[in-house]
Amino acid sequence: MLEKRTPIPVGEAVKKIMAYQLKGSAEYISINESNGRFLAEDLKATHDVPHFDRSPYDGFAVRSADTKEASMENPAVFEVVDHIGAGHVTSKNIGPFQAVRIMTGAQMPEECDAVVMLELAKAYEEDGKNFMSIKRSYNSGDNVSFKGEDAKKGDSLVKKGTKINPGIQAILATFGYAEVPVAKKPVIGLFATGTELLEVHEPLQPGKIRNSNAHMITAQIERAGAEVIYYGKLPDEFDTCFDAVKEALNSVDILITTGGVSVGDFDYLPGIYEKLGAEVLFNKVAMRPGSVTTVAQHEGKLLFGLSGNPSACYVGFELFARPIIRKMLFSEKPHLRKETAELVAEFPKANPFTRFVRTAVNYSGGRLVAAPSGVDKSNIVMSLAGANSLMILPGGTRGYGMGDIVEVLLLEDHEGSEWPW
Amino acid sequence: MLEKRTPIPVGEAVKKIMAYQLKGSAEYISINESNGRFLAEDLKATHDVPHFDRSPYDGFAVRSADTKEASMENPAVFEVVDHIGAGHVTSKNIGPFQAVRIMTGAQMPEECDAVVMLELAKAYEEDGKNFMSIKRSYNSGDNVSFKGEDAKKGDSLVKKGTKINPGIQAILATFGYAEVPVAKKPVIGLFATGTELLEVHEPLQPGKIRNSNAHMITAQIERAGAEVIYYGKLPDEFDTCFDAVKEALNSVDILITTGGVSVGDFDYLPGIYEKLGAEVLFNKVAMRPGSVTTVAQHEGKLLFGLSGNPSACYVGFELFARPIIRKMLFSEKPHLRKETAELVAEFPKANPFTRFVRTAVNYSGGRLVAAPSGVDKSNIVMSLAGANSLMILPGGTRGYGMGDIVEVLLLEDHEGSEWPW
């Protein structure tokens, strides 16, 4: 009755999953939709920036040679022969002691090589002509943004796999990416299992609880960058379960189930993997919570059997499912970012197995500090709300105390790690 | 010709804006849509969790009194009289030396007060009856999750104004929030100005650049948690501009324009504010970049005139527009989170005015370290891509060097600050 399972270390479990290189693919979408998506290609400069010499200030474009003698006592006087706004180009040839009133961002007249800021020039009219005078000299290039100064055509500006943020949107627009190559969102199927589960709108019943895992994992899938198809609750009957899983596998890249992976009598998943002919990569991990996490592969697709216990489910997803999703989004750092922090609370429990503690990482005087975000029982949903990280307490260690240095995995970080183990 | 403007300190500018308490409002949306939105009310427990005594493990529910004499030499034997899965409740009365096979999450039989983990019991059949034996004693409460242990009905679990994350989704589901009270997204209207601006799909032309600000600000507005209506480019003609701005103000909470706020001859915004009868809160700030940022209020709405220069535009939005948006989303910490970090690069430039440097904050050995994310010229779009923060270099300071401690404002953080100045 009691199947014997051999737990493997967390790092080995992650490695087994990552060996299945599920291929990501690219699609082009409008720049209006690309914020928050992941670049499918390195973002390259399609032209020099600026693509012409331009003025970074409001002022007067001059030939610097004409300013050489200018001083407080001997201001240099220029006739202002044109007036150009950004987006305009002068049609005049600028001669000695002539200047052009130029606005921020406008293209420099060909003959000019310096800009006098508006505040430093004295402008006046005389006999219907415009003049301005200055009291200091300028060097060639003063206050000019030169062609190619920011970026050269062909420069690689942002790596593929990067999540598009407001700054990247600006770059995409600058270089004319009206259509942006982004990673297609992997499609993740989701089943919940458990006769004890009520839907969110149902009133409580004795012995039953509402299905929180489906909503939680859906949000985790979205945070990872993928798309979810929620198939609802698996029925209680093995054959119907099997058919539902088999059918769903046709439409998704990855299938996640919550619950049903223990060795209890109502746990159908192991039987389903067997009947499918799926290869079980592991069905027990030397960790708490989430030791019953099972991962299998079948015809190039991955099946994640996460624990039905909310915290174990949460941790199992972040450690095992997130990296393969990020890999499909072309990330070179698909794992949760791992950093060190100082513990600012007591954690006296011993850790017979590697423990992942739901943790609030904070900053204090420029340093990372960490404290458990709630009571660390694996059935406690509440501590997940305040968790922005998972503290790693290695197996075989005794309790930890104030001031100890611990490793933390950051859940909300956009950077990631190449390999956190 | 040259209007004289008096710069005010950044903190004072922020204060003037925050004095306009634009009211946020709430709406109910399906839990399926609530991830990433902001709670409009404190999230309260609608019942105890667990709402019944339950087993956190697969095993056998027993009366602890019956285990008192159990030892290696004298195992205690129990008849297993029922078998309940999660979601089920036994209908039996459990007598002395009787046990119930119980699954993780199932409700404890009324007479039982301890759970024996499956691995620690020896189960067997005899004469068609089920038995199990154990070799140690249990105390009342061992391996039982008690009613209300996680949360008591009425407990306030998450504060209003918090961004909903996967853990909060789990809590919402647990407590039956099929409809979630969230802050309505403030509606932000956006105009770009500038005759030099090409649309993203247009080929380059001499002297012109593509409109990157509109795409960048749109993404910043979304990151702040609001919704944007992009009205396109303002025309070049004053009266048409004025009508467009006046019309847009009817449909939005806040109106943002990029460009057109300098003292140049093509800068219509100051004239528009005047003709509207809007009260200008300030039109110059003692900062770089973004000194020309102008904010006005008109009939309870705010008008943000951001610089047309991409970096100044970016910084102006984050410092001045983001907090008022977050305030409308009920945040008690609406400002960018401010922390300290160690500078790991040189920044030799003097800072006549408070400077906000686009910065990449990183971690090193549990400490925050900061380095400018690109060349710090205000017209450089490129450095925005790698910026996850803005370094604050106070006005009146000389250059900064390696190892100096600086203040940074974190752009991607979900926490925020109450008041960063």
CSV table of N, CA and C in Angstrom, one decimal, chain B residues 217-282:
chain,number,residue,atom,x,y,z
B,217,ILE,N,6.1,56.7,-21.6
B,217,ILE,CA,5.2,57.1,-20.6
B,217,ILE,C,4.0,56.2,-20.4
B,218,THR,N,3.5,55.7,-21.5
B,218,THR,CA,2.4,54.8,-21.5
B,218,THR,C,2.8,53.6,-20.6
B,219,ALA,N,4.0,53.1,-20.8
B,219,ALA,CA,4.5,51.9,-20.0
B,219,ALA,C,4.7,52.3,-18.5
B,220,GLN,N,5.1,53.6,-18.3
B,220,GLN,CA,5.3,54.0,-16.9
B,220,GLN,C,3.9,54.2,-16.2
B,221,ILE,N,3.0,54.7,-17.0
B,221,ILE,CA,1.6,54.8,-16.4
B,221,ILE,C,1.1,53.5,-16.0
B,222,GLU,N,1.3,52.5,-16.9
B,222,GLU,CA,0.8,51.1,-16.6
B,222,GLU,C,1.5,50.6,-15.4
B,223,ARG,N,2.9,50.8,-15.3
B,223,ARG,CA,3.6,50.3,-14.2
B,223,ARG,C,3.1,51.0,-12.9
B,224,ALA,N,2.7,52.2,-13.0
B,224,ALA,CA,2.2,52.9,-11.8
B,224,ALA,C,0.8,52.3,-11.4
B,225,GLY,N,0.1,51.7,-12.3
B,225,GLY,CA,-1.2,51.1,-12.0
B,225,GLY,C,-2.4,51.8,-12.6
B,226,ALA,N,-2.1,52.7,-13.5
B,226,ALA,CA,-3.2,53.5,-14.1
B,226,ALA,C,-3.4,53.1,-15.5
B,227,GLU,N,-4.4,53.7,-16.1
B,227,GLU,CA,-4.8,53.4,-17.5
B,227,GLU,C,-4.6,54.6,-18.3
B,228,VAL,N,-4.1,54.5,-19.5
B,228,VAL,CA,-3.8,55.6,-20.4
B,228,VAL,C,-4.7,55.7,-21.6
B,229,ILE,N,-5.1,57.0,-21.9
B,229,ILE,CA,-5.7,57.2,-23.2
B,229,ILE,C,-4.7,58.1,-23.9
B,230,TYR,N,-4.2,57.6,-25.0
B,230,TYR,CA,-3.2,58.4,-25.8
B,230,TYR,C,-4.0,59.1,-26.9
B,231,TYR,N,-3.9,60.4,-26.8
B,231,TYR,CA,-4.6,61.3,-27.8
B,231,TYR,C,-3.7,61.6,-29.0
B,232,GLY,N,-2.5,61.2,-29.0
B,232,GLY,CA,-1.7,61.4,-30.2
B,232,GLY,C,-0.9,62.8,-30.0
B,233,LYS,N,-0.5,63.3,-31.1
B,233,LYS,CA,0.4,64.5,-31.1
B,233,LYS,C,-0.5,65.7,-31.1
B,234,LEU,N,-0.2,66.7,-30.3
B,234,LEU,CA,-0.9,67.9,-30.4
B,234,LEU,C,-0.5,68.6,-31.7
B,235,PRO,N,-1.5,69.3,-32.3
B,235,PRO,CA,-1.1,70.0,-33.5
B,235,PRO,C,-0.3,71.2,-33.2
B,236,ASP,N,0.2,71.9,-34.3
B,236,ASP,CA,1.2,73.0,-34.2
B,236,ASP,C,0.5,74.3,-33.9
B,237,GLU,N,-0.8,74.3,-34.0
B,237,GLU,CA,-1.5,75.6,-34.0
B,237,GLU,C,-2.1,75.8,-32.6
B,238,PHE,N,-1.9,76.9,-32.0
B,238,PHE,CA,-2.3,77.2,-30.6
B,238,PHE,C,-3.8,76.9,-30.3
B,239,ASP,N,-4.7,77.4,-31.1
B,239,ASP,CA,-6.1,77.3,-30.8
B,239,ASP,C,-6.6,75.8,-30.9
B,240,THR,N,-6.1,75.1,-31.9
B,240,THR,CA,-6.4,73.7,-32.0
B,240,THR,C,-5.9,72.9,-30.8
B,241,CYS,N,-4.7,73.2,-30.4
B,241,CYS,CA,-4.1,72.6,-29.2
B,241,CYS,C,-5.0,72.9,-28.0
B,242,PHE,N,-5.3,74.1,-27.8
B,242,PHE,CA,-6.1,74.5,-26.7
B,242,PHE,C,-7.4,73.7,-26.6
B,243,ASP,N,-8.1,73.6,-27.8
B,243,ASP,CA,-9.4,72.9,-27.8
B,243,ASP,C,-9.2,71.4,-27.5
B,244,ALA,N,-8.1,70.9,-28.0
B,244,ALA,CA,-7.8,69.4,-27.8
B,244,ALA,C,-7.6,69.2,-26.3
B,245,VAL,N,-6.8,70.0,-25.6
B,245,VAL,CA,-6.5,69.8,-24.2
B,245,VAL,C,-7.8,70.0,-23.4
B,246,LYS,N,-8.6,71.0,-23.7
B,246,LYS,CA,-9.8,71.3,-23.0
B,246,LYS,C,-10.8,70.1,-23.1
B,247,GLU,N,-10.9,69.6,-24.3
B,247,GLU,CA,-11.8,68.5,-24.6
B,247,GLU,C,-11.3,67.3,-23.8
B,248,ALA,N,-10.0,67.0,-23.8
B,248,ALA,CA,-9.5,65.8,-23.2
B,248,ALA,C,-9.7,65.8,-21.7
B,249,LEU,N,-9.6,67.0,-21.1
B,249,LEU,CA,-9.8,67.1,-19.7
B,249,LEU,C,-11.1,66.6,-19.2
B,250,ASN,N,-12.1,66.6,-20.0
B,250,ASN,CA,-13.4,66.1,-19.6
B,250,ASN,C,-13.4,64.6,-19.4
B,251,SER,N,-12.5,63.9,-20.0
B,251,SER,CA,-12.5,62.4,-19.9
B,251,SER,C,-11.5,61.8,-19.0
B,252,VAL,N,-10.6,62.6,-18.4
B,252,VAL,CA,-9.5,62.0,-17.7
B,252,VAL,C,-9.4,62.5,-16.2
B,253,ASP,N,-8.6,61.8,-15.4
B,253,ASP,CA,-8.4,62.3,-14.1
B,253,ASP,C,-7.1,63.2,-14.1
B,254,ILE,N,-6.2,62.9,-14.9
B,254,ILE,CA,-4.9,63.6,-15.0
B,254,ILE,C,-4.5,63.7,-16.4
B,255,LEU,N,-4.0,64.8,-16.8
B,255,LEU,CA,-3.6,65.0,-18.2
B,255,LEU,C,-2.1,65.2,-18.3
B,256,ILE,N,-1.4,64.4,-19.0
B,256,ILE,CA,0.1,64.5,-19.2
B,256,ILE,C,0.4,64.9,-20.6
B,257,THR,N,1.2,65.9,-20.7
B,257,THR,CA,1.8,66.3,-22.0
B,257,THR,C,3.3,66.1,-22.0
B,258,THR,N,3.9,65.7,-23.1
B,258,THR,CA,5.4,65.7,-23.1
B,258,THR,C,5.8,66.7,-24.1
B,259,GLY,N,6.8,67.5,-23.7
B,259,GLY,CA,7.3,68.6,-24.5
B,259,GLY,C,6.4,69.8,-24.4
B,260,GLY,N,6.9,70.9,-25.0
B,260,GLY,CA,6.1,72.2,-25.1
B,260,GLY,C,6.1,73.0,-23.9
B,261,VAL,N,6.9,72.7,-22.9
B,261,VAL,CA,6.8,73.4,-21.6
B,261,VAL,C,8.0,74.3,-21.4
B,262,SER,N,9.0,74.3,-22.3
B,262,SER,CA,10.1,75.2,-22.2
B,262,SER,C,9.7,76.6,-22.4
B,263,VAL,N,10.7,77.5,-22.5
B,263,VAL,CA,10.4,78.9,-22.8
B,263,VAL,C,10.6,79.2,-24.3
B,264,GLY,N,10.7,78.2,-25.0
B,264,GLY,CA,11.0,78.4,-26.5
B,264,GLY,C,9.7,78.8,-27.2
B,265,ASP,N,9.9,79.3,-28.4
B,265,ASP,CA,8.7,79.9,-29.1
B,265,ASP,C,7.7,79.0,-29.6
B,266,PHE,N,8.1,77.7,-29.6
B,266,PHE,CA,7.1,76.7,-30.1
B,266,PHE,C,6.4,76.0,-28.9
B,267,ASP,N,6.7,76.5,-27.7
B,267,ASP,CA,6.2,75.8,-26.5
B,267,ASP,C,4.8,76.5,-26.1
B,268,TYR,N,3.7,75.8,-26.4
B,268,TYR,CA,2.4,76.3,-26.3
B,268,TYR,C,1.8,76.1,-24.9
B,269,LEU,N,2.4,75.1,-24.1
B,269,LEU,CA,1.7,74.7,-22.9
B,269,LEU,C,1.4,75.8,-21.9
B,270,PRO,N,2.5,76.7,-21.7
B,270,PRO,CA,2.2,77.8,-20.7
B,270,PRO,C,1.0,78.6,-21.1
B,271,GLY,N,0.9,78.9,-22.4
B,271,GLY,CA,-0.2,79.7,-22.9
B,271,GLY,C,-1.6,79.0,-22.7
B,272,ILE,N,-1.5,77.7,-22.9
B,272,ILE,CA,-2.8,76.9,-22.7
B,272,ILE,C,-3.2,76.9,-21.3
B,273,TYR,N,-2.2,76.7,-20.3
B,273,TYR,CA,-2.6,76.8,-18.9
B,273,TYR,C,-3.3,78.1,-18.6
B,274,GLU,N,-2.7,79.2,-19.2
B,274,GLU,CA,-3.2,80.5,-18.9
B,274,GLU,C,-4.6,80.7,-19.4
B,275,LYS,N,-4.8,80.3,-20.6
B,275,LYS,CA,-6.1,80.5,-21.3
B,275,LYS,C,-7.2,79.6,-20.6
B,276,LEU,N,-6.8,78.4,-20.1
B,276,LEU,CA,-7.7,77.5,-19.3
B,276,LEU,C,-8.1,78.2,-18.0
B,277,GLY,N,-7.2,79.0,-17.5
B,277,GLY,CA,-7.4,79.5,-16.1
B,277,GLY,C,-6.9,78.6,-15.1
B,278,ALA,N,-6.0,77.7,-15.5
B,278,ALA,CA,-5.5,76.7,-14.6
B,278,ALA,C,-4.5,77.4,-13.7
B,279,GLU,N,-4.4,76.9,-12.4
B,279,GLU,CA,-3.4,77.4,-11.5
B,279,GLU,C,-2.1,76.6,-11.6
B,280,VAL,N,-1.1,77.3,-12.0
B,280,VAL,CA,0.2,76.7,-12.2
B,280,VAL,C,0.9,76.5,-10.8
B,281,LEU,N,1.1,75.2,-10.4
B,281,LEU,CA,1.7,75.0,-9.1
B,281,LEU,C,3.2,75.3,-9.1
B,282,PHE,N,3.8,74.9,-10.2
B,282,PHE,CA,5.2,75.3,-10.4
B,282,PHE,C,5.5,75.1,-11.8
